[in-house]
Amino acid sequence: MRFRDRRHAGEELAVRILDRAADGDLANPVVLALPRGGVPVAAQVARALQAPLDVLVARKIGVPGRPESGIGAIVADDPPLFDQWALETLDLSEDRLGAAVARERLELRRREEVYRGGRRPVPVKDRTVILVDDGVATGVTARAALRHLRGRKPRLLILGVPVCASGTADLLGREADDILCVHQPSQLRSVSEWYDDFDQVGDDEVIATLRGFSPVTPTG
């Protein structure tokens, strides 16, 4: 089953997560979206759970000359996380990617400022944290995000995605307490192939979606 769009994907994912919530172990949940594509998906999950919605900004580090192919990722001020196997296969070093990391760090900070507008992140310590994206192929960005969140000491850490390659799900299962997804194909060439409408999500849509939920604690 393909998804009509990200909203539809979020509705289907929310059904899976509500089934899990029926067991009674998703206490005090907060939904975190990986922007930008994860935001409209996560919004449906947050509405279904009546939970706060926030973003966790992560940036993919692309292969030189092929920026769409992720070889690493950064989150917050954490050091970059690289796919070591891919580095060796492509005969690349972390030093050679320093300029790319610096560029993505600037964009990460820009997005955090634009999306939050001076507001603090929603607290996650001792809460059920559900990290949501619109799909996962190689998983390097999701892995960096999950590792960052683990350091913030959630009670339970769950990755929720509409579609995730089965092999990647196995790897990410080492970082999350659980992975909930609608589809786990054995091969996933591109997340977009699972959507009829996979148009880019803009900053304005992210900001408007976040404003529709309970505000996070203001700075100061």
Coordinates of N, CA and C in Angstrom, one line a residue:
M1 N 0.8 -1.2 0.0 CA 0.0 0.0 0.0 C 0.9 1.2 0.0
R2 N 0.7 2.1 -1.0 CA 1.4 3.4 -1.0 C 0.5 4.4 -0.2
F3 N 1.2 5.4 0.2 CA 0.5 6.5 0.9 C 0.2 7.6 0.0
R4 N -1.0 8.2 0.2 CA -1.4 9.3 -0.7 C -0.4 10.5 -0.5
D5 N -0.1 10.8 0.8 CA 0.8 11.9 1.1 C 1.2 11.7 2.5
R6 N 2.0 12.7 3.1 CA 2.5 12.5 4.4 C 1.4 12.5 5.5
R7 N 0.3 13.2 5.3 CA -0.8 13.2 6.2 C -1.4 11.8 6.3
H8 N -1.6 11.2 5.2 CA -2.2 9.9 5.1 C -1.2 8.9 5.8
A9 N 0.1 9.1 5.6 CA 1.1 8.2 6.2 C 1.1 8.4 7.7
G10 N 0.9 9.6 8.2 CA 0.8 9.8 9.6 C -0.4 9.2 10.2
E11 N -1.5 9.2 9.5 CA -2.8 8.6 10.0 C -2.6 7.1 10.2
E12 N -1.9 6.5 9.2 CA -1.7 5.0 9.3 C -0.7 4.7 10.4
L13 N 0.3 5.5 10.5 CA 1.3 5.3 11.6 C 0.6 5.5 13.0
A14 N -0.2 6.5 13.1 CA -0.9 6.7 14.3 C -1.7 5.5 14.8
V15 N -2.3 4.8 13.8 CA -3.1 3.6 14.2 C -2.2 2.6 14.9
R16 N -1.0 2.4 14.3 CA 0.0 1.4 14.9 C 0.4 1.9 16.3
I17 N 0.6 3.2 16.4 CA 1.1 3.7 17.7 C 0.0 3.6 18.8
L18 N -1.3 3.9 18.4 CA -2.4 3.8 19.3 C -2.6 2.3 19.7
D19 N -2.4 1.4 18.9 CA -2.4 0.0 19.2 C -1.4 -0.3 20.3
R20 N -0.2 0.2 20.2 CA 0.8 0.0 21.2 C 0.4 0.8 22.5
A21 N -0.1 2.0 22.4 CA -0.5 2.7 23.5 C -1.6 2.0 24.3
A22 N -2.4 1.2 23.7 CA -3.5 0.5 24.4 C -2.9 -0.5 25.4
D23 N -1.7 -0.9 25.3 CA -1.0 -1.7 26.3 C -0.7 -0.9 27.6
G24 N -0.8 0.4 27.6 CA -0.7 1.2 28.7 C 0.7 1.6 29.1
D25 N 1.7 1.4 28.2 CA 3.1 1.7 28.6 C 3.6 2.9 27.9
L26 N 2.8 3.7 27.2 CA 3.3 5.0 26.6 C 2.9 6.2 27.4
A27 N 3.3 6.1 28.6 CA 2.9 7.2 29.6 C 3.6 8.5 29.3
N28 N 2.9 9.6 29.4 CA 3.4 11.0 29.3 C 4.2 11.1 28.0
P29 N 3.6 10.9 26.9 CA 4.3 10.9 25.6 C 4.6 12.3 25.1
V30 N 5.7 12.4 24.3 CA 6.0 13.6 23.5 C 6.4 13.1 22.1
V31 N 5.9 13.8 21.1 CA 6.2 13.4 19.7 C 7.2 14.4 19.2
L32 N 8.4 13.9 18.7 CA 9.4 14.7 18.1 C 9.5 14.4 16.6
A33 N 9.4 15.4 15.8 CA 9.5 15.2 14.3 C 10.9 15.6 13.8
L34 N 11.4 14.8 12.8 CA 12.6 15.2 12.1 C 12.2 16.0 10.9
P35 N 12.4 17.3 11.0 CA 12.0 18.2 9.9 C 12.9 18.1 8.7
R36 N 12.4 18.4 7.5 CA 11.0 18.9 7.5 C 10.0 17.9 7.2
G37 N 10.3 16.8 6.4 CA 9.3 15.9 6.0 C 8.6 15.1 7.1
G38 N 9.3 15.0 8.3 CA 8.6 14.2 9.3 C 7.5 15.0 10.1
V39 N 7.5 16.3 9.8 CA 6.5 17.2 10.6 C 5.1 16.8 10.3
P40 N 4.6 16.8 9.0 CA 3.2 16.5 8.8 C 2.8 15.1 9.2
V41 N 3.8 14.2 9.2 CA 3.5 12.8 9.6 C 3.3 12.8 11.2
A42 N 4.3 13.5 11.8 CA 4.3 13.5 13.3 C 3.0 14.2 13.9
A43 N 2.5 15.2 13.1 CA 1.4 15.9 13.6 C 0.2 15.0 13.8
Q44 N 0.0 14.1 12.9 CA -1.1 13.1 13.0 C -0.9 12.2 14.2
V45 N 0.3 11.8 14.5 CA 0.6 11.0 15.6 C 0.3 11.8 16.9
A46 N 0.8 13.0 17.0 CA 0.6 13.8 18.2 C -0.9 14.1 18.4
R47 N -1.6 14.3 17.4 CA -3.1 14.6 17.6 C -3.8 13.3 18.1
A48 N -3.4 12.2 17.6 CA -4.0 10.9 18.0 C -3.7 10.6 19.5
L49 N -2.5 10.9 19.9 CA -2.1 10.7 21.3 C -2.4 11.9 22.2
Q50 N -2.9 13.0 21.6 CA -3.1 14.2 22.4 C -1.8 14.6 23.2
A51 N -0.7 14.5 22.4 CA 0.6 14.8 23.0 C 1.2 16.0 22.4
P52 N 2.1 16.7 23.1 CA 2.8 17.8 22.5 C 3.7 17.4 21.3
L53 N 3.9 18.3 20.4 CA 4.7 18.1 19.2 C 5.9 19.1 19.2
D54 N 7.1 18.6 18.9 CA 8.2 19.4 18.8 C 9.1 18.9 17.7
V55 N 10.1 19.6 17.3 CA 11.0 19.1 16.3 C 12.4 18.8 16.9
L56 N 13.1 17.8 16.3 CA 14.5 17.6 16.6 C 15.2 17.8 15.3
V57 N 15.9 18.9 15.2 CA 16.6 19.2 13.9 C 17.8 18.4 13.7
A58 N 17.9 17.6 12.7 CA 19.1 16.8 12.3 C 19.5 17.2 10.9
R59 N 20.7 17.1 10.5 CA 21.1 17.4 9.2 C 22.0 16.2 8.6
K60 N 21.7 15.8 7.5 CA 22.4 14.7 6.8 C 23.7 15.3 6.2
I61 N 24.8 14.5 6.3 CA 26.1 14.9 5.6 C 26.1 14.0 4.4
G62 N 26.1 14.7 3.2 CA 26.1 14.0 2.0 C 27.5 13.6 1.4
V63 N 27.4 12.6 0.5 CA 28.7 12.2 -0.2 C 29.1 13.3 -1.1
P64 N 30.4 13.7 -1.2 CA 30.8 14.7 -2.1 C 30.3 14.4 -3.5
G65 N 29.7 15.4 -4.1 CA 29.2 15.2 -5.5 C 27.8 14.5 -5.5
R66 N 27.4 13.9 -4.4 CA 26.1 13.2 -4.3 C 25.5 13.6 -3.0
P67 N 25.1 14.8 -2.8 CA 24.6 15.3 -1.5 C 23.3 14.6 -1.0
E68 N 22.6 14.0 -2.0 CA 21.4 13.3 -1.6 C 21.7 11.9 -0.9
S69 N 22.9 11.5 -1.0 CA 23.3 10.2 -0.4 C 24.0 10.4 0.9
G70 N 23.3 10.1 2.0 CA 23.8 10.4 3.3 C 24.9 9.5 3.7
I71 N 26.0 10.1 4.2 CA 27.1 9.3 4.8 C 27.3 9.6 6.2
G72 N 26.6 10.5 6.8 CA 26.7 10.9 8.2 C 25.6 11.9 8.5
A73 N 25.6 12.3 9.8 CA 24.5 13.2 10.2 C 25.0 13.9 11.5
I74 N 24.4 15.1 11.8 CA 24.6 15.8 13.0 C 23.3 16.2 13.6
V75 N 23.3 16.3 15.0 CA 22.2 16.7 15.8 C 22.7 17.6 16.9
A76 N 22.1 18.8 17.0 CA 22.4 19.7 18.1 C 23.9 20.0 18.0
D77 N 24.6 20.0 19.1 CA 26.1 20.2 19.2 C 26.8 18.9 19.2
D78 N 26.2 17.8 19.0 CA 26.9 16.5 19.1 C 27.9 16.4 17.9
P79 N 29.0 15.7 18.1 CA 29.9 15.4 17.0 C 29.2 14.7 15.9
P80 N 29.6 14.8 14.7 CA 29.0 14.1 13.6 C 29.1 12.6 13.8
L81 N 28.0 11.9 13.3 CA 28.0 10.4 13.3 C 28.2 10.0 11.9
F82 N 29.2 9.2 11.6 CA 29.4 8.8 10.2 C 29.2 7.3 10.1
D83 N 28.8 6.9 8.9 CA 28.7 5.5 8.5 C 30.1 5.0 8.1
Q84 N 30.7 4.3 9.1 CA 32.2 4.0 8.9 C 32.4 3.1 7.7
W85 N 31.4 2.1 7.5 CA 31.6 1.2 6.4 C 31.5 2.0 5.0
A86 N 30.6 3.0 5.0 CA 30.5 3.8 3.7 C 31.7 4.6 3.5
L87 N 32.3 5.2 4.6 CA 33.5 5.9 4.5 C 34.6 5.1 3.9
E88 N 34.8 3.9 4.4 CA 35.9 3.0 3.9 C 35.6 2.6 2.4
T89 N 34.3 2.3 2.1 CA 34.0 1.9 0.8 C 34.3 3.0 -0.3
L90 N 34.0 4.2 0.1 CA 34.2 5.3 -0.8 C 35.6 6.0 -0.7
D91 N 36.4 5.4 0.2 CA 37.7 5.9 0.4 C 37.7 7.4 0.8
L92 N 36.8 7.7 1.8 CA 36.7 9.0 2.3 C 37.2 9.0 3.8
S93 N 37.6 10.2 4.3 CA 37.9 10.4 5.7 C 37.0 11.5 6.3
E94 N 36.9 11.4 7.6 CA 36.1 12.4 8.2 C 36.6 13.8 8.0
D95 N 38.0 14.0 7.9 CA 38.6 15.3 7.7 C 38.2 15.9 6.4
R96 N 38.0 15.0 5.4 CA 37.6 15.5 4.0 C 36.2 16.1 4.0
L97 N 35.4 15.7 5.0 CA 34.0 16.1 5.1 C 33.8 17.3 6.1
G98 N 34.9 17.8 6.6 CA 34.8 18.9 7.6 C 34.0 20.1 7.1
A99 N 34.3 20.5 5.8 CA 33.6 21.7 5.3 C 32.1 21.4 5.1
A100 N 31.7 20.2 4.7 CA 30.3 19.8 4.6 C 29.6 19.8 6.0
V101 N 30.3 19.3 7.0 CA 29.8 19.3 8.4 C 29.6 20.8 8.8
A102 N 30.5 21.7 8.6 CA 30.4 23.1 9.0 C 29.1 23.7 8.3
R103 N 28.9 23.5 7.0 CA 27.8 24.0 6.3 C 26.5 23.5 6.9
E104 N 26.4 22.2 7.2 CA 25.2 21.7 7.7 C 24.9 22.1 9.1
R105 N 26.0 22.4 9.9 CA 25.8 22.9 11.2 C 25.2 24.3 11.2
L106 N 25.6 25.1 10.3 CA 25.0 26.4 10.1 C 23.5 26.3 9.8
E107 N 23.2 25.4 8.8 CA 21.8 25.2 8.5 C 21.0 24.7 9.6
L108 N 21.6 23.8 10.4 CA 20.9 23.2 11.5 C 20.5 24.3 12.5
R109 N 21.4 25.2 12.8 CA 21.2 26.2 13.8 C 20.1 27.2 13.2
R110 N 20.2 27.5 11.9 CA 19.2 28.4 11.3 C 17.8 27.8 11.5
R111 N 17.7 26.5 11.2 CA 16.3 25.9 11.3 C 15.8 25.8 12.7
E112 N 16.7 25.5 13.7 CA 16.3 25.5 15.1 C 15.8 26.9 15.5
E113 N 16.4 28.0 15.1 CA 16.0 29.3 15.4 C 14.7 29.6 14.7
V114 N 14.5 29.3 13.5 CA 13.3 29.6 12.7 C 12.1 28.8 13.3
Y115 N 12.3 27.6 13.5 CA 11.2 26.7 13.9 C 10.7 27.0 15.4
R116 N 11.7 27.3 16.2 CA 11.3 27.5 17.6 C 11.1 28.9 18.0
G117 N 11.7 29.9 17.3 CA 11.4 31.3 17.6 C 11.8 31.7 19.0
G118 N 12.9 31.1 19.5 CA 13.3 31.5 20.9 C 12.7 30.6 22.0
R119 N 11.9 29.6 21.6 CA 11.3 28.7 22.6 C 12.2 27.5 22.9
R120 N 12.1 27.1 24.2 CA 12.9 25.9 24.6 C 12.4 24.6 24.0
P121 N 13.2 23.6 23.8 CA 12.6 22.3 23.4 C 11.7 21.7 24.5
V122 N 10.8 20.9 24.0 CA 9.9 20.2 25.0 C 10.8 19.3 25.8
P123 N 10.6 19.3 27.2 CA 11.4 18.3 28.0 C 11.1 16.9 27.6
V124 N 12.1 16.0 27.6 CA 11.9 14.6 27.3 C 12.3 13.7 28.4
K125 N 13.0 14.2 29.4 CA 13.5 13.3 30.5 C 12.4 12.6 31.2
D126 N 12.5 11.3 31.3 CA 11.6 10.4 32.0 C 10.2 10.4 31.3
R127 N 10.2 10.7 30.0 CA 8.9 10.7 29.2 C 9.0 9.6 28.1
T128 N 7.9 9.2 27.6 CA 7.9 8.4 26.4 C 8.1 9.3 25.2
V129 N 9.2 9.1 24.5 CA 9.6 9.9 23.3 C 9.4 9.1 22.1
I130 N 8.6 9.7 21.2 CA 8.3 9.0 19.9 C 8.9 9.9 18.8
L131 N 10.0 9.4 18.2 CA 10.7 10.2 17.1 C 10.1 9.7 15.8
V132 N 9.7 10.7 15.0 CA 8.9 10.4 13.8 C 9.6 11.1 12.5
D133 N 9.7 10.3 11.5 CA 10.1 10.8 10.2 C 9.2 10.3 9.1
D134 N 9.3 10.7 7.9 CA 8.4 10.3 6.8 C 8.9 8.9 6.2
G135 N 10.0 8.4 6.6 CA 10.5 7.2 6.1 C 12.0 7.1 6.4
V136 N 12.6 5.9 6.4 CA 14.0 5.7 6.7 C 14.5 4.7 5.7
A137 N 15.6 5.1 5.0 CA 16.3 4.2 4.1 C 17.6 3.6 4.7
T138 N 18.6 4.5 4.6 CA 19.9 4.0 5.2 C 19.9 4.2 6.7
G139 N 19.3 5.2 7.3 CA 19.1 5.3 8.7 C 20.1 6.1 9.4
V140 N 21.1 6.7 8.8 CA 22.2 7.4 9.5 C 21.7 8.6 10.2
T141 N 20.7 9.3 9.7 CA 20.1 10.5 10.4 C 19.3 10.1 11.6
A142 N 18.5 9.0 11.4 CA 17.7 8.5 12.5 C 18.6 8.0 13.6
R143 N 19.7 7.4 13.3 CA 20.6 6.8 14.3 C 21.2 7.9 15.1
A144 N 21.6 9.0 14.4 CA 22.2 10.1 15.2 C 21.2 10.8 16.1
A145 N 19.9 10.9 15.6 CA 18.9 11.5 16.4 C 18.5 10.6 17.6
L146 N 18.5 9.3 17.4 CA 18.2 8.4 18.5 C 19.3 8.4 19.6
R147 N 20.5 8.5 19.1 CA 21.6 8.5 20.1 C 21.6 9.8 20.9
H148 N 21.3 10.9 20.2 CA 21.1 12.2 20.9 C 20.0 12.1 22.0
L149 N 18.9 11.6 21.6 CA 17.8 11.5 22.5 C 18.0 10.6 23.7
R150 N 18.7 9.5 23.4 CA 19.1 8.6 24.5 C 19.9 9.3 25.6
G151 N 20.7 10.3 25.2 CA 21.5 11.1 26.2 C 20.6 12.0 27.0
R152 N 19.4 12.3 26.5 CA 18.5 13.2 27.3 C 17.6 12.4 28.2
K153 N 17.9 11.1 28.4 CA 17.3 10.2 29.4 C 15.8 10.1 29.3
P154 N 15.2 9.7 28.2 CA 13.8 9.4 28.2 C 13.5 8.1 28.9
R155 N 12.2 8.0 29.3 CA 11.8 6.7 30.0 C 11.7 5.6 28.9
L156 N 11.2 6.0 27.8 CA 11.1 5.0 26.7 C 11.3 5.8 25.4
L157 N 12.1 5.2 24.5 CA 12.5 5.8 23.2 C 12.0 5.0 22.0
I158 N 11.1 5.5 21.2 CA 10.4 4.8 20.1 C 10.7 5.5 18.8
L159 N 11.0 4.8 17.8 CA 11.1 5.4 16.4 C 9.8 5.0 15.7
G160 N 9.1 6.0 15.2 CA 7.9 5.7 14.4 C 8.0 6.2 13.0
V161 N 7.9 5.4 12.0 CA 8.0 5.8 10.6 C 7.0 5.0 9.8
P162 N 6.4 5.6 8.7 CA 5.5 4.9 7.9 C 6.2 3.7 7.1
V163 N 7.5 3.9 6.7 CA 8.2 2.9 6.0 C 9.7 2.9 6.4
C164 N 10.2 1.7 6.5 CA 11.6 1.6 6.9 C 12.1 0.3 6.3
A165 N 13.3 0.3 5.7 CA 13.9 -0.9 5.2 C 14.1 -1.8 6.3
S166 N 13.8 -3.1 6.1 CA 13.9 -4.1 7.2 C 15.3 -4.2 7.8
G167 N 16.3 -4.2 7.0 CA 17.7 -4.3 7.5 C 18.0 -3.1 8.3
T168 N 17.6 -1.9 7.9 CA 17.8 -0.7 8.7 C 17.1 -0.7 10.0
A169 N 15.9 -1.2 10.0 CA 15.1 -1.3 11.2 C 15.8 -2.2 12.2
D170 N 16.4 -3.3 11.8 CA 17.2 -4.1 12.7 C 18.4 -3.4 13.3
L171 N 19.1 -2.5 12.5 CA 20.2 -1.8 13.0 C 19.7 -0.7 14.0
L172 N 18.6 0.0 13.7 CA 18.1 1.0 14.5 C 17.5 0.5 15.8
G173 N 17.1 -0.8 15.8 CA 16.6 -1.4 17.0 C 17.6 -1.5 18.1
R174 N 18.9 -1.3 17.8 CA 19.9 -1.2 18.8 C 19.9 0.1 19.5
E175 N 19.3 1.1 18.9 CA 19.3 2.5 19.4 C 18.0 2.9 20.1
A176 N 16.9 2.3 19.6 CA 15.6 2.6 20.2 C 15.1 1.4 21.0
D177 N 14.2 1.7 21.9 CA 13.5 0.7 22.7 C 12.5 -0.1 21.8
D178 N 12.0 0.6 20.8 CA 11.0 -0.1 19.9 C 11.0 0.7 18.6
I179 N 10.6 0.0 17.5 CA 10.4 0.6 16.2 C 9.0 0.2 15.8
L180 N 8.2 1.3 15.5 CA 6.9 1.0 15.0 C 6.8 1.6 13.6
C181 N 6.4 0.8 12.6 CA 6.3 1.3 11.2 C 5.2 0.5 10.5
V182 N 4.7 1.1 9.5 CA 3.6 0.5 8.7 C 4.1 -0.5 7.8
H183 N 5.2 -0.2 7.1 CA 5.8 -1.1 6.1 C 7.3 -1.3 6.4
Q184 N 7.8 -2.6 6.3 CA 9.2 -2.8 6.4 C 9.6 -3.7 5.2
P185 N 9.8 -3.0 4.0 CA 10.2 -3.8 2.8 C 11.6 -4.3 3.0
S186 N 11.9 -5.4 2.3 CA 13.3 -5.9 2.4 C 14.3 -5.0 1.7
Q187 N 13.8 -4.3 0.6 CA 14.6 -3.3 -0.1 C 13.9 -2.0 -0.2
L188 N 14.6 -0.9 0.0 CA 14.0 0.4 -0.1 C 15.0 1.3 -0.8
R189 N 14.7 1.5 -2.1 CA 15.6 2.4 -2.9 C 15.4 3.8 -2.5
S190 N 14.2 4.2 -2.3 CA 13.9 5.6 -2.0 C 12.6 5.7 -1.2
V191 N 12.5 6.5 -0.2 CA 11.3 6.7 0.6 C 10.2 7.3 -0.3
S192 N 10.5 8.1 -1.3 CA 9.5 8.7 -2.1 C 8.7 7.8 -2.9
E193 N 9.2 6.6 -3.2 CA 8.5 5.6 -4.0 C 7.3 5.0 -3.3
W194 N 7.2 5.3 -2.0 CA 6.0 4.8 -1.2 C 4.9 5.9 -1.1
Y195 N 5.1 7.0 -1.8 CA 4.2 8.1 -1.7 C 3.7 8.5 -3.1
D196 N 2.4 8.8 -3.2 CA 1.9 9.4 -4.4 C 2.3 10.9 -4.5
D197 N 2.2 11.6 -3.4 CA 2.6 13.0 -3.3 C 3.7 13.1 -2.3
F198 N 4.9 13.4 -2.8 CA 6.1 13.6 -1.9 C 6.7 14.9 -2.1
D199 N 5.9 16.0 -2.3 CA 6.4 17.3 -2.5 C 7.2 17.7 -1.3
Q200 N 8.2 18.6 -1.5 CA 9.0 19.1 -0.4 C 8.2 19.9 0.6
V201 N 8.5 19.7 1.9 CA 7.8 20.5 2.9 C 8.6 21.7 3.2
G202 N 8.0 22.9 3.3 CA 8.7 24.1 3.5 C 8.8 24.6 4.9
D203 N 9.6 25.5 5.2 CA 9.7 26.1 6.6 C 8.3 26.6 7.0
D204 N 7.6 27.3 6.2 CA 6.3 27.9 6.6 C 5.4 26.8 7.1
E205 N 5.3 25.6 6.4 CA 4.5 24.6 6.8 C 4.9 24.0 8.2
V206 N 6.2 23.9 8.4 CA 6.7 23.4 9.7 C 6.3 24.3 10.8
I207 N 6.5 25.6 10.6 CA 6.1 26.6 11.6 C 4.6 26.6 11.9
A208 N 3.8 26.6 10.9 CA 2.4 26.6 11.1 C 1.9 25.4 11.8
T209 N 2.5 24.2 11.5 CA 2.1 23.0 12.1 C 2.4 23.0 13.6
L210 N 3.6 23.5 13.9 CA 4.1 23.6 15.3 C 3.2 24.5 16.1
R211 N 2.7 25.6 15.5 CA 1.9 26.6 16.2 C 0.5 26.0 16.5
G212 N 0.2 24.9 15.9 CA -1.1 24.3 16.1 C -1.1 23.4 17.4
F213 N 0.0 23.3 18.0 CA 0.1 22.4 19.2 C 0.5 23.3 20.4
S214 N 0.4 22.6 21.6 CA 0.7 23.4 22.8 C 2.1 23.9 22.7
P215 N 2.3 25.2 23.1 CA 3.6 25.9 23.0 C 4.6 25.3 23.9
V216 N 5.8 25.3 23.5 CA 6.9 24.8 24.5 C 7.2 26.0 25.4
T217 N 8.0 25.6 26.4 CA 8.3 26.6 27.5 C 9.1 27.8 26.9
P218 N 8.8 29.0 27.1 CA 9.5 30.1 26.5 C 10.9 30.3 27.2
T219 N 11.8 30.8 26.4 CA 13.1 31.1 27.0 C 13.1 32.2 28.0
G220 N 13.9 32.2 29.0 CA 14.0 33.3 30.0 C 13.1 33.2 31.1

